[in-house]
Amino acid sequence: MPALRVHTSLPADVPALDTLPGALSPLVAEALGKAEDYVQVTIVPGALISFGGNTDAPSAFVALSSLELAKEKAKPLAKIICGELERVGHPPERVFIEFTDASRSMFGWNGDTFA
């Protein structure tokens, strides 16, 4: 059940943004050893993001939540995610990523929780 949310300052009309869900989904699934059938990727374009006091350059805030997200997966995932975001115009130094190991009882799906 990995859920990846990307808030980007890039506007929705940037064609490369359309490719992000399809590119990130299998990469996240593989890195986590999870079935892609349960990976959700959400792209939120046009976010007003100030990074270092600057709103002029592209910037992104990414949140990845997953059940049993091991700490040792964070660095490889950061590299993968930043690589894909750089491909569409985000300098890696203007991307923050929050990793969350979700509790089974606090993550819901299909009218229930995973607990």
mmCIF file with all atom_site columns, C-alpha atoms in Angstrom:
data_model
loop_
_atom_site.group_PDB
_atom_site.id
_atom_site.type_symbol
_atom_site.label_atom_id
_atom_site.label_alt_id
_atom_site.label_comp_id
_atom_site.label_asym_id
_atom_site.label_entity_id
_atom_site.label_seq_id
_atom_site.pdbx_PDB_ins_code
_atom_site.Cartn_x
_atom_site.Cartn_y
_atom_site.Cartn_z
_atom_site.occupancy
_atom_site.B_iso_or_equiv
_atom_site.pdbx_formal_charge
_atom_site.auth_seq_id
_atom_site.auth_comp_id
_atom_site.auth_asym_id
_atom_site.auth_atom_id
_atom_site.pdbx_PDB_model_num
ATOM 1   C CA . MET A 1 1   ? 0.000   0.000  0.000   1.00 0.00 ? 1   MET A CA 1
ATOM 2   C CA . PRO A 1 2   ? 2.690   2.523  -0.694  1.00 0.00 ? 2   PRO A CA 1
ATOM 3   C CA . ALA A 1 3   ? 1.197   5.975  -1.195  1.00 0.00 ? 3   ALA A CA 1
ATOM 4   C CA . LEU A 1 4   ? 3.392   8.594  -2.837  1.00 0.00 ? 4   LEU A CA 1
ATOM 5   C CA . ARG A 1 5   ? 2.284   12.236 -2.980  1.00 0.00 ? 5   ARG A CA 1
ATOM 6   C CA . VAL A 1 6   ? 4.240   14.832 -4.940  1.00 0.00 ? 6   VAL A CA 1
ATOM 7   C CA . HIS A 1 7   ? 3.417   18.493 -4.406  1.00 0.00 ? 7   HIS A CA 1
ATOM 8   C CA . THR A 1 8   ? 5.222   20.418 -7.128  1.00 0.00 ? 8   THR A CA 1
ATOM 9   C CA . SER A 1 9   ? 5.506   24.082 -7.959  1.00 0.00 ? 9   SER A CA 1
ATOM 10  C CA . LEU A 1 10  ? 5.450   23.192 -11.648 1.00 0.00 ? 10  LEU A CA 1
ATOM 11  C CA . PRO A 1 11  ? 2.152   24.104 -13.322 1.00 0.00 ? 11  PRO A CA 1
ATOM 12  C CA . ALA A 1 12  ? -0.243  21.392 -14.477 1.00 0.00 ? 12  ALA A CA 1
ATOM 13  C CA . ASP A 1 13  ? 0.415   22.194 -18.140 1.00 0.00 ? 13  ASP A CA 1
ATOM 14  C CA . VAL A 1 14  ? 4.011   20.896 -17.995 1.00 0.00 ? 14  VAL A CA 1
ATOM 15  C CA . PRO A 1 15  ? 3.676   17.787 -20.207 1.00 0.00 ? 15  PRO A CA 1
ATOM 16  C CA . ALA A 1 16  ? 6.388   15.840 -18.367 1.00 0.00 ? 16  ALA A CA 1
ATOM 17  C CA . LEU A 1 17  ? 4.254   15.790 -15.198 1.00 0.00 ? 17  LEU A CA 1
ATOM 18  C CA . ASP A 1 18  ? 1.849   13.419 -16.936 1.00 0.00 ? 18  ASP A CA 1
ATOM 19  C CA . THR A 1 19  ? 4.621   10.827 -17.085 1.00 0.00 ? 19  THR A CA 1
ATOM 20  C CA . LEU A 1 20  ? 5.477   10.900 -13.371 1.00 0.00 ? 20  LEU A CA 1
ATOM 21  C CA . PRO A 1 21  ? 2.821   8.527  -12.002 1.00 0.00 ? 21  PRO A CA 1
ATOM 22  C CA . GLY A 1 22  ? 3.625   5.866  -14.576 1.00 0.00 ? 22  GLY A CA 1
ATOM 23  C CA . ALA A 1 23  ? 7.366   6.267  -14.021 1.00 0.00 ? 23  ALA A CA 1
ATOM 24  C CA . LEU A 1 24  ? 7.331   6.397  -10.221 1.00 0.00 ? 24  LEU A CA 1
ATOM 25  C CA . SER A 1 25  ? 4.814   3.619  -9.550  1.00 0.00 ? 25  SER A CA 1
ATOM 26  C CA . PRO A 1 26  ? 6.894   0.631  -10.730 1.00 0.00 ? 26  PRO A CA 1
ATOM 27  C CA . LEU A 1 27  ? 10.107  2.097  -9.310  1.00 0.00 ? 27  LEU A CA 1
ATOM 28  C CA . VAL A 1 28  ? 8.596   2.521  -5.838  1.00 0.00 ? 28  VAL A CA 1
ATOM 29  C CA . ALA A 1 29  ? 7.008   -0.930 -5.973  1.00 0.00 ? 29  ALA A CA 1
ATOM 30  C CA . GLU A 1 30  ? 10.305  -2.554 -6.906  1.00 0.00 ? 30  GLU A CA 1
ATOM 31  C CA . ALA A 1 31  ? 12.347  -0.627 -4.326  1.00 0.00 ? 31  ALA A CA 1
ATOM 32  C CA . LEU A 1 32  ? 9.917   -1.635 -1.579  1.00 0.00 ? 32  LEU A CA 1
ATOM 33  C CA . GLY A 1 33  ? 9.381   -5.184 -2.787  1.00 0.00 ? 33  GLY A CA 1
ATOM 34  C CA . LYS A 1 34  ? 5.622   -4.558 -3.017  1.00 0.00 ? 34  LYS A CA 1
ATOM 35  C CA . ALA A 1 35  ? 3.097   -5.366 -5.725  1.00 0.00 ? 35  ALA A CA 1
ATOM 36  C CA . GLU A 1 36  ? 2.523   -2.379 -7.993  1.00 0.00 ? 36  GLU A CA 1
ATOM 37  C CA . ASP A 1 37  ? -1.222  -3.158 -7.867  1.00 0.00 ? 37  ASP A CA 1
ATOM 38  C CA . TYR A 1 38  ? -1.308  -1.432 -4.468  1.00 0.00 ? 38  TYR A CA 1
ATOM 39  C CA . VAL A 1 39  ? 0.926   1.573  -5.202  1.00 0.00 ? 39  VAL A CA 1
ATOM 40  C CA . GLN A 1 40  ? -0.827  4.938  -5.358  1.00 0.00 ? 40  GLN A CA 1
ATOM 41  C CA . VAL A 1 41  ? 0.914   7.978  -6.853  1.00 0.00 ? 41  VAL A CA 1
ATOM 42  C CA . THR A 1 42  ? -0.642  11.428 -6.593  1.00 0.00 ? 42  THR A CA 1
ATOM 43  C CA . ILE A 1 43  ? 0.791   14.494 -8.337  1.00 0.00 ? 43  ILE A CA 1
ATOM 44  C CA . VAL A 1 44  ? -0.368  17.897 -7.097  1.00 0.00 ? 44  VAL A CA 1
ATOM 45  C CA . PRO A 1 45  ? 0.859   20.538 -9.560  1.00 0.00 ? 45  PRO A CA 1
ATOM 46  C CA . GLY A 1 46  ? 0.892   24.287 -9.100  1.00 0.00 ? 46  GLY A CA 1
ATOM 47  C CA . ALA A 1 47  ? 1.717   24.304 -5.376  1.00 0.00 ? 47  ALA A CA 1
ATOM 48  C CA . LEU A 1 48  ? 3.131   27.573 -4.088  1.00 0.00 ? 48  LEU A CA 1
ATOM 49  C CA . ILE A 1 49  ? 6.388   26.410 -2.513  1.00 0.00 ? 49  ILE A CA 1
ATOM 50  C CA . SER A 1 50  ? 9.063   28.605 -1.011  1.00 0.00 ? 50  SER A CA 1
ATOM 51  C CA . PHE A 1 51  ? 12.403  26.846 -0.661  1.00 0.00 ? 51  PHE A CA 1
ATOM 52  C CA . GLY A 1 52  ? 15.173  28.869 0.934   1.00 0.00 ? 52  GLY A CA 1
ATOM 53  C CA . GLY A 1 53  ? 13.003  31.947 0.569   1.00 0.00 ? 53  GLY A CA 1
ATOM 54  C CA . ASN A 1 54  ? 12.829  31.499 -3.202  1.00 0.00 ? 54  ASN A CA 1
ATOM 55  C CA . THR A 1 55  ? 9.636   30.725 -5.106  1.00 0.00 ? 55  THR A CA 1
ATOM 56  C CA . ASP A 1 56  ? 11.117  31.244 -8.590  1.00 0.00 ? 56  ASP A CA 1
ATOM 57  C CA . ALA A 1 57  ? 12.818  27.866 -9.158  1.00 0.00 ? 57  ALA A CA 1
ATOM 58  C CA . PRO A 1 58  ? 10.918  24.561 -9.377  1.00 0.00 ? 58  PRO A CA 1
ATOM 59  C CA . SER A 1 59  ? 10.536  22.845 -6.029  1.00 0.00 ? 59  SER A CA 1
ATOM 60  C CA . ALA A 1 60  ? 8.724   19.817 -4.643  1.00 0.00 ? 60  ALA A CA 1
ATOM 61  C CA . PHE A 1 61  ? 7.608   18.248 -1.389  1.00 0.00 ? 61  PHE A CA 1
ATOM 62  C CA . VAL A 1 62  ? 7.188   14.490 -1.539  1.00 0.00 ? 62  VAL A CA 1
ATOM 63  C CA . ALA A 1 63  ? 5.589   12.224 1.051   1.00 0.00 ? 63  ALA A CA 1
ATOM 64  C CA . LEU A 1 64  ? 5.911   8.445  0.886   1.00 0.00 ? 64  LEU A CA 1
ATOM 65  C CA . SER A 1 65  ? 3.902   6.323  3.313   1.00 0.00 ? 65  SER A CA 1
ATOM 66  C CA . SER A 1 66  ? 4.054   2.560  3.371   1.00 0.00 ? 66  SER A CA 1
ATOM 67  C CA . LEU A 1 67  ? 3.431   -0.325 5.708   1.00 0.00 ? 67  LEU A CA 1
ATOM 68  C CA . GLU A 1 68  ? 6.693   -1.747 7.029   1.00 0.00 ? 68  GLU A CA 1
ATOM 69  C CA . LEU A 1 69  ? 8.868   0.954  5.445   1.00 0.00 ? 69  LEU A CA 1
ATOM 70  C CA . ALA A 1 70  ? 12.353  0.056  6.634   1.00 0.00 ? 70  ALA A CA 1
ATOM 71  C CA . LYS A 1 71  ? 14.810  2.880  7.334   1.00 0.00 ? 71  LYS A CA 1
ATOM 72  C CA . GLU A 1 72  ? 17.405  1.362  5.005   1.00 0.00 ? 72  GLU A CA 1
ATOM 73  C CA . LYS A 1 73  ? 15.005  1.854  2.065   1.00 0.00 ? 73  LYS A CA 1
ATOM 74  C CA . ALA A 1 74  ? 14.915  5.660  2.491   1.00 0.00 ? 74  ALA A CA 1
ATOM 75  C CA . LYS A 1 75  ? 18.259  6.496  0.835   1.00 0.00 ? 75  LYS A CA 1
ATOM 76  C CA . PRO A 1 76  ? 17.721  4.370  -2.297  1.00 0.00 ? 76  PRO A CA 1
ATOM 77  C CA . LEU A 1 77  ? 14.167  5.677  -2.593  1.00 0.00 ? 77  LEU A CA 1
ATOM 78  C CA . ALA A 1 78  ? 15.349  9.287  -2.224  1.00 0.00 ? 78  ALA A CA 1
ATOM 79  C CA . LYS A 1 79  ? 17.742  8.727  -5.127  1.00 0.00 ? 79  LYS A CA 1
ATOM 80  C CA . ILE A 1 80  ? 15.028  7.140  -7.283  1.00 0.00 ? 80  ILE A CA 1
ATOM 81  C CA . ILE A 1 81  ? 12.425  9.818  -6.526  1.00 0.00 ? 81  ILE A CA 1
ATOM 82  C CA . CYS A 1 82  ? 14.834  12.736 -7.001  1.00 0.00 ? 82  CYS A CA 1
ATOM 83  C CA . GLY A 1 83  ? 16.046  11.213 -10.274 1.00 0.00 ? 83  GLY A CA 1
ATOM 84  C CA . GLU A 1 84  ? 12.531  11.130 -11.686 1.00 0.00 ? 84  GLU A CA 1
ATOM 85  C CA . LEU A 1 85  ? 11.739  14.618 -10.419 1.00 0.00 ? 85  LEU A CA 1
ATOM 86  C CA . GLU A 1 86  ? 14.949  15.966 -11.915 1.00 0.00 ? 86  GLU A CA 1
ATOM 87  C CA . ARG A 1 87  ? 13.926  14.436 -15.256 1.00 0.00 ? 87  ARG A CA 1
ATOM 88  C CA . VAL A 1 88  ? 10.832  16.691 -15.279 1.00 0.00 ? 88  VAL A CA 1
ATOM 89  C CA . GLY A 1 89  ? 12.649  19.840 -14.114 1.00 0.00 ? 89  GLY A CA 1
ATOM 90  C CA . HIS A 1 90  ? 13.146  19.738 -10.327 1.00 0.00 ? 90  HIS A CA 1
ATOM 91  C CA . PRO A 1 91  ? 16.703  20.247 -9.098  1.00 0.00 ? 91  PRO A CA 1
ATOM 92  C CA . PRO A 1 92  ? 17.293  17.541 -6.433  1.00 0.00 ? 92  PRO A CA 1
ATOM 93  C CA . GLU A 1 93  ? 18.514  20.180 -3.984  1.00 0.00 ? 93  GLU A CA 1
ATOM 94  C CA . ARG A 1 94  ? 15.001  21.726 -4.089  1.00 0.00 ? 94  ARG A CA 1
ATOM 95  C CA . VAL A 1 95  ? 13.150  18.529 -3.151  1.00 0.00 ? 95  VAL A CA 1
ATOM 96  C CA . PHE A 1 96  ? 12.228  17.430 0.361   1.00 0.00 ? 96  PHE A CA 1
ATOM 97  C CA . ILE A 1 97  ? 10.991  13.879 0.953   1.00 0.00 ? 97  ILE A CA 1
ATOM 98  C CA . GLU A 1 98  ? 9.161   12.690 4.047   1.00 0.00 ? 98  GLU A CA 1
ATOM 99  C CA . PHE A 1 99  ? 9.184   8.918  4.624   1.00 0.00 ? 99  PHE A CA 1
ATOM 100 C CA . THR A 1 100 ? 6.535   7.431  6.917   1.00 0.00 ? 100 THR A CA 1
ATOM 101 C CA . ASP A 1 101 ? 6.341   3.867  8.177   1.00 0.00 ? 101 ASP A CA 1
ATOM 102 C CA . ALA A 1 102 ? 2.554   3.629  8.436   1.00 0.00 ? 102 ALA A CA 1
ATOM 103 C CA . SER A 1 103 ? 0.917   1.659  11.210  1.00 0.00 ? 103 SER A CA 1
ATOM 104 C CA . ARG A 1 104 ? -1.434  -1.072 9.934   1.00 0.00 ? 104 ARG A CA 1
ATOM 105 C CA . SER A 1 105 ? -4.196  0.123  12.256  1.00 0.00 ? 105 SER A CA 1
ATOM 106 C CA . MET A 1 106 ? -3.884  3.711  11.037  1.00 0.00 ? 106 MET A CA 1
ATOM 107 C CA . PHE A 1 107 ? -3.993  3.101  7.288   1.00 0.00 ? 107 PHE A CA 1
ATOM 108 C CA . GLY A 1 108 ? -7.283  2.302  5.605   1.00 0.00 ? 108 GLY A CA 1
ATOM 109 C CA . TRP A 1 109 ? -8.318  0.705  2.338   1.00 0.00 ? 109 TRP A CA 1
ATOM 110 C CA . ASN A 1 110 ? -11.495 -0.828 0.952   1.00 0.00 ? 110 ASN A CA 1
ATOM 111 C CA . GLY A 1 111 ? -13.660 0.191  3.922   1.00 0.00 ? 111 GLY A CA 1
ATOM 112 C CA . ASP A 1 112 ? -11.272 -1.264 6.516   1.00 0.00 ? 112 ASP A CA 1
ATOM 113 C CA . THR A 1 113 ? -7.741  -0.897 7.877   1.00 0.00 ? 113 THR A CA 1
ATOM 114 C CA . PHE A 1 114 ? -4.755  -3.167 7.302   1.00 0.00 ? 114 PHE A CA 1
ATOM 115 C CA . ALA A 1 115 ? -4.798  -4.299 10.945  1.00 0.00 ? 115 ALA A CA 1
#
